[in-house]
Tab-separated table of C-alpha atoms and ligand atoms in Angstrom:
chain	number	residue	atom	x	y	z
J	165	MET	CA	3.444	4.475	15.361
J	166	LYS	CA	2.893	4.733	11.622
J	167	TYR	CA	3.447	1.687	9.456
J	168	TYR	CA	3.829	2.406	5.745
J	169	ILE	CA	4.532	-0.142	3.051
J	170	ILE	CA	6.242	0.952	-0.146
J	171	PHE	CA	5.091	-1.519	-2.745
J	172	GLY	CA	5.795	-2.291	-6.394
J	173	PRO	CA	7.691	-4.504	-8.827
J	174	PRO	CA	11.487	-4.868	-8.704
J	175	GLY	CA	13.053	-1.722	-10.139
J	176	ALA	CA	10.013	0.453	-9.427
J	177	GLY	CA	12.152	2.780	-7.327
J	178	LYS	CA	11.132	1.597	-3.860
J	179	GLY	CA	14.589	1.847	-2.311
J	180	THR	CA	15.378	5.143	-4.069
J	181	GLN	CA	12.197	6.762	-2.782
J	182	ALA	CA	12.140	5.085	0.610
J	183	ALA	CA	15.345	6.607	2.020
J	184	PRO	CA	14.435	10.333	1.678
J	185	LEU	CA	10.798	9.588	2.517
J	186	ALA	CA	11.785	7.891	5.767
J	187	GLU	CA	13.982	10.821	6.674
J	188	HIS	CA	11.243	13.350	5.908
J	189	TYR	CA	8.709	11.621	8.190
J	190	ASN	CA	11.141	10.300	10.835
J	191	LEU	CA	10.470	6.683	9.935
J	192	LYS	CA	12.856	3.743	10.134
J	193	HIS	CA	13.364	2.407	6.601
J	194	ILE	CA	13.513	-1.389	6.583
J	195	SER	CA	14.468	-3.026	3.292
J	196	THR	CA	14.398	-6.830	3.453
J	197	GLY	CA	16.503	-6.936	0.250
J	198	GLU	CA	19.192	-4.779	1.883
J	199	LEU	CA	19.116	-6.812	5.095
J	200	LEU	CA	19.511	-10.011	3.076
J	201	ARG	CA	22.392	-8.563	1.046
J	202	ALA	CA	24.107	-7.612	4.333
J	203	GLU	CA	23.726	-11.239	5.542
J	204	ILE	CA	25.217	-12.454	2.257
J	205	ALA	CA	28.145	-10.043	2.544
J	206	GLU	CA	28.792	-11.286	6.087
J	207	GLY	CA	28.658	-14.891	4.945
J	208	SER	CA	26.241	-15.813	7.734
J	209	PRO	CA	24.329	-19.140	7.553
J	210	LEU	CA	21.187	-17.173	6.701
J	211	GLY	CA	23.103	-15.320	3.991
J	212	LEU	CA	24.354	-18.549	2.487
J	213	GLN	CA	20.817	-19.933	2.377
J	214	ALA	CA	19.462	-16.722	0.824
J	215	LYS	CA	22.208	-16.268	-1.762
J	216	ALA	CA	21.258	-19.089	-4.108
J	217	LEU	CA	17.561	-18.209	-4.008
J	218	ILE	CA	18.134	-14.497	-4.639
J	219	GLU	CA	20.536	-15.140	-7.482
J	220	ASN	CA	17.859	-17.268	-9.121
J	221	GLY	CA	15.199	-14.582	-8.800
J	222	GLN	CA	13.279	-16.611	-6.209
J	223	LEU	CA	11.984	-15.485	-2.828
J	224	VAL	CA	13.606	-16.515	0.425
J	225	PRO	CA	11.344	-18.370	2.908
J	226	ASP	CA	8.649	-16.304	4.623
J	227	GLU	CA	9.868	-17.139	8.142
J	228	VAL	CA	13.339	-15.793	7.348
J	229	VAL	CA	12.170	-12.318	6.338
J	230	GLU	CA	9.462	-12.267	9.005
J	231	GLY	CA	12.134	-12.872	11.648
J	232	MET	CA	14.148	-9.943	10.313
J	233	ILE	CA	11.082	-7.679	10.420
J	234	ALA	CA	10.142	-8.715	13.958
J	235	ARG	CA	13.689	-7.995	15.160
J	236	ALA	CA	13.653	-4.565	13.500
J	237	PHE	CA	10.296	-3.652	15.100
J	238	GLY	CA	11.753	-4.504	18.508
J	239	LYS	CA	14.971	-2.601	17.931
J	240	TYR	CA	13.971	0.887	16.792
J	241	ARG	CA	11.843	2.800	19.279
J	242	ASP	CA	13.018	6.362	18.696
J	243	VAL	CA	11.077	6.850	15.471
J	244	ASP	CA	7.562	7.909	14.493
J	245	GLY	CA	7.069	4.712	12.541
J	246	PHE	CA	8.398	2.298	9.956
J	247	LEU	CA	8.627	2.256	6.184
J	248	LEU	CA	8.687	-1.304	4.902
J	249	ASP	CA	10.382	-1.809	1.540
J	250	GLY	CA	10.296	-5.231	-0.139
J	251	PHE	CA	8.042	-6.680	2.556
J	252	PRO	CA	5.454	-8.164	2.512
J	253	ARG	CA	6.006	-9.994	-0.757
J	254	THR	CA	3.639	-12.960	-0.290
J	255	TYR	CA	0.124	-13.463	1.018
J	256	THR	CA	1.489	-15.319	4.068
J	257	GLN	CA	3.840	-12.438	4.869
J	258	ALA	CA	0.950	-9.956	4.650
J	259	ILE	CA	-1.275	-12.004	6.975
J	260	ASP	CA	1.569	-12.576	9.434
J	261	LEU	CA	2.460	-8.875	9.369
J	262	ASP	CA	-1.125	-7.954	10.279
J	263	GLU	CA	-0.948	-10.417	13.182
J	264	MET	CA	2.418	-9.087	14.335
J	265	LEU	CA	1.030	-5.553	14.390
J	266	GLU	CA	-2.266	-6.534	15.983
J	267	ALA	CA	-0.335	-8.133	18.842
J	268	ARG	CA	1.239	-4.706	19.459
J	269	ASP	CA	-2.103	-2.888	19.113
J	270	GLU	CA	-0.895	-1.383	15.869
J	271	ALA	CA	-1.964	-1.589	12.214
J	272	ILE	CA	-0.735	-0.746	8.726
J	273	THR	CA	-1.260	2.956	8.053
J	274	ALA	CA	-1.091	2.870	4.250
J	275	VAL	CA	0.339	1.033	1.264
J	276	ILE	CA	2.036	3.251	-1.323
J	277	SER	CA	2.235	1.382	-4.599
J	278	LEU	CA	4.720	2.547	-7.242
J	279	MET	CA	3.333	1.854	-10.703
J	280	ILE	CA	5.681	1.161	-13.625
J	281	PRO	CA	5.460	-0.949	-16.803
J	282	ASP	CA	7.481	-4.215	-17.009
J	283	GLU	CA	9.576	-2.866	-19.906
J	284	THR	CA	10.724	0.145	-17.866
J	285	VAL	CA	11.531	-2.232	-15.008
J	286	LYS	CA	13.908	-4.161	-17.265
J	287	GLN	CA	15.682	-1.002	-18.461
J	288	ARG	CA	16.134	0.345	-14.937
J	289	ILE	CA	17.441	-2.944	-13.581
J	290	ALA	CA	19.972	-3.285	-16.409
J	291	HIS	CA	21.217	0.188	-15.507
J	292	ARG	CA	21.336	-0.620	-11.766
J	293	ALA	CA	23.311	-3.812	-12.418
J	294	ILE	CA	26.163	-1.636	-13.629
J	295	LEU	CA	25.854	0.984	-10.872
J	296	GLU	CA	25.455	-1.306	-7.863
J	297	ASN	CA	27.078	-4.535	-9.022
J	298	ARG	CA	24.079	-6.594	-7.900
J	299	GLN	CA	24.344	-10.220	-9.026
J	300	ASP	CA	20.567	-10.590	-9.197
J	301	ASP	CA	20.354	-7.614	-11.590
J	302	ALA	CA	22.989	-8.716	-14.064
J	303	ARG	CA	21.311	-11.672	-15.805
J	304	GLU	CA	18.288	-11.150	-17.987
J	305	GLU	CA	16.628	-14.466	-17.130
J	306	VAL	CA	16.982	-13.748	-13.404
J	307	VAL	CA	15.363	-10.348	-13.865
J	308	GLN	CA	12.540	-11.986	-15.828
J	309	ASN	CA	12.139	-14.544	-13.005
J	310	ARG	CA	11.820	-11.731	-10.477
J	311	ILE	CA	9.204	-9.972	-12.590
J	312	ASP	CA	7.296	-13.274	-12.935
J	313	THR	CA	7.627	-13.904	-9.177
J	314	TYR	CA	6.270	-10.412	-8.548
J	315	HIS	CA	3.209	-10.959	-10.753
J	316	ARG	CA	2.525	-14.409	-9.331
J	317	GLN	CA	3.216	-14.005	-5.608
J	318	THR	CA	3.284	-10.302	-4.763
J	319	GLU	CA	0.770	-8.585	-7.033
J	320	PRO	CA	-2.205	-10.408	-5.419
J	321	LEU	CA	-1.507	-8.327	-2.294
J	322	ILE	CA	-2.948	-5.308	-4.123
J	323	GLU	CA	-6.418	-6.805	-3.749
J	324	PHE	CA	-5.711	-7.693	-0.099
J	325	TYR	CA	-4.849	-4.090	0.805
J	326	LYS	CA	-7.592	-2.627	-1.399
J	327	GLN	CA	-10.111	-4.597	0.635
J	328	GLN	CA	-8.644	-3.065	3.793
J	329	GLY	CA	-9.009	0.418	2.217
J	330	LYS	CA	-5.265	1.023	2.574
J	331	TYR	CA	-4.038	0.842	-0.993
J	332	HIS	CA	-2.799	3.956	-2.872
J	333	GLU	CA	-1.071	4.208	-6.239
J	334	VAL	CA	1.599	6.637	-7.435
J	335	GLU	CA	2.969	6.559	-10.977
J	336	SER	CA	6.732	6.046	-10.666
J	337	LEU	CA	7.670	7.865	-13.872
J	338	GLY	CA	9.480	11.203	-14.171
J	339	THR	CA	12.444	12.329	-12.118
J	340	ILE	CA	13.236	10.930	-8.652
J	341	GLU	CA	12.283	14.324	-7.200
J	342	GLU	CA	8.947	14.425	-9.075
J	343	VAL	CA	7.972	10.958	-7.891
J	344	GLY	CA	9.078	11.861	-4.346
J	345	ALA	CA	6.869	14.964	-4.396
J	346	LYS	CA	3.871	12.878	-5.535
J	347	ILE	CA	4.452	10.414	-2.694
J	348	ARG	CA	4.720	13.157	-0.074
J	349	ALA	CA	1.533	14.772	-1.387
J	350	LEU	CA	-0.209	11.422	-0.996
J	351	VAL	CA	1.129	10.788	2.522
J	352	ASP	CA	0.193	14.324	3.618
J	353	SER	CA	-3.341	13.822	2.320
J	354	LEU	CA	-3.924	10.640	4.342
W	177	LIG	P1	14.006	-5.713	-5.907
W	177	LIG	O1	12.871	-4.928	-5.305
W	177	LIG	O2	14.798	-4.928	-6.880
W	177	LIG	O3	13.600	-7.059	-6.415
W	177	LIG	P2	15.046	-6.267	-3.250
W	177	LIG	O4	16.317	-5.647	-2.815
W	177	LIG	O5	13.790	-5.795	-2.591
W	177	LIG	O6	15.059	-6.040	-4.796
W	177	LIG	O7	15.100	-7.862	-3.063
W	177	LIG	C1	16.125	-8.635	-3.604
W	177	LIG	C2	15.800	-10.111	-3.423
W	177	LIG	O8	15.756	-10.449	-2.008
W	177	LIG	C3	14.446	-10.556	-3.958
W	177	LIG	O9	14.473	-10.854	-5.335
W	177	LIG	C4	14.181	-11.809	-3.090
W	177	LIG	O10	14.899	-12.920	-3.558
W	177	LIG	C5	14.754	-11.427	-1.741
W	177	LIG	N1	13.714	-10.824	-0.877
W	177	LIG	C6	13.641	-9.521	-0.503
W	177	LIG	N2	12.557	-9.298	0.266
W	177	LIG	C7	11.914	-10.492	0.383
W	177	LIG	C8	10.716	-10.936	1.031
W	177	LIG	N3	9.931	-10.069	1.700
W	177	LIG	N4	10.372	-12.232	0.915
W	177	LIG	C9	11.128	-13.095	0.258
W	177	LIG	N5	12.251	-12.764	-0.388
W	177	LIG	C10	12.662	-11.478	-0.337
């Protein structure tokens, strides 16, 4: 099994790129953000707990998203691998993910990091707020919180994966198709 992580700040284009990429390589795309939004829409206890945190631009607890990931790994067997989008987002999640995979005699294949300046992030998210009606996209201070959370809690993972020799960067500027082509060229070269 292949295990790819698509990494980057909010609004970098992870979800946009992940869907066609997963299809191209027969991977199961797992987006923790999408799974959480589904829980919120259902009104489940987990969704209720997550809602307030997400709408403040904060992360939900590690064990919540780790549980979702573990369930997904157990559920999809008919694929060549997984494409993780929005996970891991903290150091603890990254360590626990390595342990989860080690227990299955597996390992992360590669981390694909989408690079984009903070200012572009803000413009894209403002646009997405209108298109997708996402509560966490609509308020400027929430978006700023998410960018701050990214720099504080998620960006340190770059060093973690660099040390494992698994970290690769792609500039997420240009058209969706252009960025997609750059990602496929990278994956094919691995
Ligand atoms: P974006 O990448 O645009 O920030 P996501 O859809 O990936 O959006 O995530 C939306 C929100 O869901 C995050 O701001 C966070 O509150 C929560 N979330 C998603 N993934 C995780 C995770 N791995 N750990 C903790 N919280 C998460």
